C-alpha positions as CSV (number, residue, x, y, z in Angstrom):
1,X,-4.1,10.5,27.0
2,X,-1.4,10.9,24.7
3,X,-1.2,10.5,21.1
4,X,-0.6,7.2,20.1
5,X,-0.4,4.9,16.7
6,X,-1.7,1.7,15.4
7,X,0.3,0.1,12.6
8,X,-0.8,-2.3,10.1
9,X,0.9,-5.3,8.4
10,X,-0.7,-7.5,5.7
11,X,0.4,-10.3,4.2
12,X,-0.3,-10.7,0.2
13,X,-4.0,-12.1,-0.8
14,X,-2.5,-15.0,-2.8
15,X,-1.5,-16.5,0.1
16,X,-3.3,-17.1,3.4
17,X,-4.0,-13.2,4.4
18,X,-3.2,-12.1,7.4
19,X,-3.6,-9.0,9.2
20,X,-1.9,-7.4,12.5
21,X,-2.2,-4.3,14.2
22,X,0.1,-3.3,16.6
23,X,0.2,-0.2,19.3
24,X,3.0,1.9,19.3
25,X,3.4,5.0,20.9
26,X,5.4,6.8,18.1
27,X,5.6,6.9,14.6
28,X,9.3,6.4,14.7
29,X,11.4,3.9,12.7
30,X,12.7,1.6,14.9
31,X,9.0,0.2,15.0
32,X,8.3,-1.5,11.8
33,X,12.4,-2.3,12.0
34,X,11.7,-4.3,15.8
35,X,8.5,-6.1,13.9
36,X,10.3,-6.8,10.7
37,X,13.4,-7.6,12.1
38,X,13.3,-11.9,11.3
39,X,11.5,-10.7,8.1
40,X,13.4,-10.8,4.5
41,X,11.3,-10.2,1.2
42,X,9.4,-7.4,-0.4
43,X,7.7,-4.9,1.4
44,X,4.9,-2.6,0.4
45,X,4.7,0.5,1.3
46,X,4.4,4.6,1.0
47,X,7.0,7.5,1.0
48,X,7.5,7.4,4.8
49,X,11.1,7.4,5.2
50,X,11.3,5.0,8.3
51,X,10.5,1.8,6.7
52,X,13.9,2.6,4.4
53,X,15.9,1.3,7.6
54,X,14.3,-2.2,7.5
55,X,16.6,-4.7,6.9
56,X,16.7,-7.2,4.4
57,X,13.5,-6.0,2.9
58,X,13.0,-4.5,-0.9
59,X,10.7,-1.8,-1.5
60,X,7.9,-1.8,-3.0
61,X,6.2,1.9,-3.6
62,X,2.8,2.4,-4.6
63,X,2.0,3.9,-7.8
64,X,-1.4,5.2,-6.2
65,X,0.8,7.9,-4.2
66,X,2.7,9.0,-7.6
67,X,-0.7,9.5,-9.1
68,X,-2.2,11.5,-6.5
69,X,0.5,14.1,-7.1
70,X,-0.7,15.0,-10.6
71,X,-4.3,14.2,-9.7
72,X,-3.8,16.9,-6.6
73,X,-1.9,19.6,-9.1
74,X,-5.2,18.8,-12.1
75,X,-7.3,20.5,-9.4
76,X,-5.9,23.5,-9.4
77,X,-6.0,23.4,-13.4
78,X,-9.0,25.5,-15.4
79,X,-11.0,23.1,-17.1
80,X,-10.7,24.4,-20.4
81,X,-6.3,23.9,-20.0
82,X,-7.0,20.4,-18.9
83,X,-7.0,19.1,-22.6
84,X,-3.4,20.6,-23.4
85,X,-2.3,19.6,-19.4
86,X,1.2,17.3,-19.0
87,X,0.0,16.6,-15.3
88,X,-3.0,15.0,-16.9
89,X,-1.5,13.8,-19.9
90,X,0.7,11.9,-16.9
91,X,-2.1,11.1,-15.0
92,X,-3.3,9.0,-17.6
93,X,-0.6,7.1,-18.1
94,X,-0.7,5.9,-14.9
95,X,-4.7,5.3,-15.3
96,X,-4.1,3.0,-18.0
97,X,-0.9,1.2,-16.2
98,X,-3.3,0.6,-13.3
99,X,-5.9,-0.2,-15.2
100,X,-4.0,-2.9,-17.6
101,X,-2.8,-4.3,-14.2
102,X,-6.5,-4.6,-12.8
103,X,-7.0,-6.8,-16.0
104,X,-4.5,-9.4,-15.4
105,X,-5.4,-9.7,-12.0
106,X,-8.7,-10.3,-12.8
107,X,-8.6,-12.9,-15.1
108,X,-6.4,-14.9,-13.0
109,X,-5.2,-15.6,-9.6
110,X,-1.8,-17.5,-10.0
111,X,1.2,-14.9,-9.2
112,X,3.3,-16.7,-11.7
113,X,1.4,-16.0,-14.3
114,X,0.1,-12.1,-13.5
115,X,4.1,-11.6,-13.3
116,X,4.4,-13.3,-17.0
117,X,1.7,-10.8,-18.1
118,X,2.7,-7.9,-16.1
119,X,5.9,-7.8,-18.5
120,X,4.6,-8.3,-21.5
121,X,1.9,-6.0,-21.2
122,X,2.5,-3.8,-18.6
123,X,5.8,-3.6,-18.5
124,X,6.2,-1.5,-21.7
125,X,4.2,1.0,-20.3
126,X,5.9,1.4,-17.3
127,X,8.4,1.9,-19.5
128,X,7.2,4.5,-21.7
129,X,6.1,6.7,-18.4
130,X,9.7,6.8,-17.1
131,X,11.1,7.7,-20.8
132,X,8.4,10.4,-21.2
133,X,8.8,11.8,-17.1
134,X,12.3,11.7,-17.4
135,X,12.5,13.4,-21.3
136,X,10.1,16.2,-19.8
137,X,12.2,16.7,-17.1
138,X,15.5,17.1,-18.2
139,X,13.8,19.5,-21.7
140,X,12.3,22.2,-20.3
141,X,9.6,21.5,-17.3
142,X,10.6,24.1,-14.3
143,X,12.4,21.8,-11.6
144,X,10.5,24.1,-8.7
145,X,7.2,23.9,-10.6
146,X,4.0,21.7,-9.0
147,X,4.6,19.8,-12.6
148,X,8.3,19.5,-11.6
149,X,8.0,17.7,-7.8
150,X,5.4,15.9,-9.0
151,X,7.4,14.1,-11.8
152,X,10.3,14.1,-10.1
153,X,8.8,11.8,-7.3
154,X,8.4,9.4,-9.5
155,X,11.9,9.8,-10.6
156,X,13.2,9.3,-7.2
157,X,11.3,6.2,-6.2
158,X,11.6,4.8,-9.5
159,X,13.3,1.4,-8.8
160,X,10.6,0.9,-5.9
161,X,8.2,1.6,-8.2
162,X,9.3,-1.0,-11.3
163,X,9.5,-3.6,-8.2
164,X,6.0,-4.6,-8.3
165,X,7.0,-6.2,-12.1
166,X,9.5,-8.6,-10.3
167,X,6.7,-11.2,-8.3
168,X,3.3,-11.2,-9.3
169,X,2.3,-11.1,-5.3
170,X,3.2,-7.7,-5.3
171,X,0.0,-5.3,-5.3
172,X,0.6,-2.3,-7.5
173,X,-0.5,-0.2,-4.1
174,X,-0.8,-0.2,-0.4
175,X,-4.5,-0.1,-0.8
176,X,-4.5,-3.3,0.8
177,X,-3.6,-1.8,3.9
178,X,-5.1,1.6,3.3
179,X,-8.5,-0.6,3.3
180,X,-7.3,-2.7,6.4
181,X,-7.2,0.6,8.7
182,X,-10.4,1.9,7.8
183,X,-12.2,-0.5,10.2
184,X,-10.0,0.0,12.9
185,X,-10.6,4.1,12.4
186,X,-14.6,3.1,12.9
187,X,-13.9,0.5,16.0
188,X,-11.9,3.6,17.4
189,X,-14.7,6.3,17.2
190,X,-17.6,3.3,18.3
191,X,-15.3,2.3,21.7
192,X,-14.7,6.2,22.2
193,X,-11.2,5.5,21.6
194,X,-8.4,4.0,24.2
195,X,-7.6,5.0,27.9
196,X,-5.1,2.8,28.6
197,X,-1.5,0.8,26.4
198,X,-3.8,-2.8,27.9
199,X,-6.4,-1.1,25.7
200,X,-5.5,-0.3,23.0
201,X,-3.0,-3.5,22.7
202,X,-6.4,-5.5,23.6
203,X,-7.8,-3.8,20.3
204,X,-5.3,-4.1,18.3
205,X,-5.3,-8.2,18.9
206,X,-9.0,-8.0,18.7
207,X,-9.3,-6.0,15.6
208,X,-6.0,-8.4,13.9
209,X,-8.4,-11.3,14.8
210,X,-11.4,-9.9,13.4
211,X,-10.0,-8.8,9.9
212,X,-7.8,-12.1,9.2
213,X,-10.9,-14.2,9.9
214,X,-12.8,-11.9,6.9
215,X,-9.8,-12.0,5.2
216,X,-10.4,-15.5,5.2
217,X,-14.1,-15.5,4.5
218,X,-14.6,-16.8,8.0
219,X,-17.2,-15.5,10.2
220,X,-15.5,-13.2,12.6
221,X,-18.0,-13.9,15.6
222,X,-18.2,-18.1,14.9
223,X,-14.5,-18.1,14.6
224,X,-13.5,-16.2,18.3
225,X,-16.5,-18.0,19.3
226,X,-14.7,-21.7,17.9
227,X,-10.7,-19.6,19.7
228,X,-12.4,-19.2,23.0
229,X,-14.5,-22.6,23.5
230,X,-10.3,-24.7,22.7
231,X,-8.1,-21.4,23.9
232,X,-7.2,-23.8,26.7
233,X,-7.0,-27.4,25.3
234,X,-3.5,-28.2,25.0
235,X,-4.2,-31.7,23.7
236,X,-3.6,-30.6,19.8
């Protein structure tokens, strides 16, 4: 009956996706560390501050989260100041990074080459946002300000944030997973949630199942269907 936490690792779409949920009791560190721990390579993720104790793992932070904070303080912005407004003057630029990012990935699917493009088109702007954040807010923008925290976040995480330009399997955002824990959110509410750690573990695998095989473009009921009818033949 006590609180408890599903996390979710995905692996990148260029390869073979996969996706695992695991139950933890807490949201504490030493969980994605004890998962990680025989993992070494890039890893995608948001400001919480436990996944900076992983080893051998380079972060990755998503440019969706440094967004948000200018798209939250916009809100609070008359409409007829928007026009004149840094945080959306900001905002944009990280529109139009995104959005030159979308493009390459669209038009093609090798990581090689959306790394190639990355830095010769998007790369320069990534470049111009830092130079304009950091001009902005070392000449004159109030350091306690809603203007100031927000670009100073993206100050602070910058190197995570230019990491994305180093392999072109590197999503610009944790969307991925932000979209892989949506369905576990709805199996939760449909089941009327977990009584038991055997439950919620038998989700979890259940759920990882599920989501990899549509990850896949299999069907989810004709694959467990295809697991359970050769779960014991140990002849292959």
């Amino acid at each position: 009956r006590d609180k408890s936490y599903v996390w979710l690792y995905a692996s990148s779409l260029y390869e073979t996706p996969i996706y695992v949920y695991e139950y933890k009791s807490s949201r504490e560190g030493k969980n994605p560390q004890e998962f990680l721990k025989n993992y070494s390579g890039y890893l995608v993720c948001d400001e919480y501050k436990g996944y900076n104790s992983v080893e051998n793992v380079t972060l990755s932070k998503c440019w969706f989260h440094a967004k948000k904070k200018y798209a939250d303080l916009i809100k609070t912005i008359p409409l007829k100041q928007r026009n004149k407004s840094k945080a959306v003057e900001l905002h944009n630029m990280i529109s139009d990074i995104i959005y030159q990012n979308n493009l390459i990935e669209e038009k093609t699917k090798n990581p090689q080459k959306i790394k190639e493009e990355r830095n010769k088109i998007v790369a320069p702007l990534v470049n111009e946002y830092f130079s304009k954040i950091k001009d902005l807010y070392n000449n004159g923008v109030d350091k306690s300000s809603e203007l100031g925290k927000a670009i100073n976040y993206s100050i602070k995480i910058e190197e995570g944030l230019r990491t994305f330009l180093e392999d072109g399997h590197i999503p610009m955002t944790n969307n991925l997973a932000e979209r892989g824990i949506k369905p576990f959110v709805i199996l939760r509410k449909n089941s009327l949630f977990s009584n038991t750690e055997n439950g919620a573990e038998a989700s979890c695998i259940l759920m990882s199942i599920v989501q990899t095989a549509k990850m896949n473009l299999l069907k989810p009921d004709k694959y467990i269907e295809y697991v359970l009818e050769r779960i014991d033949d140990t002849s292959t």
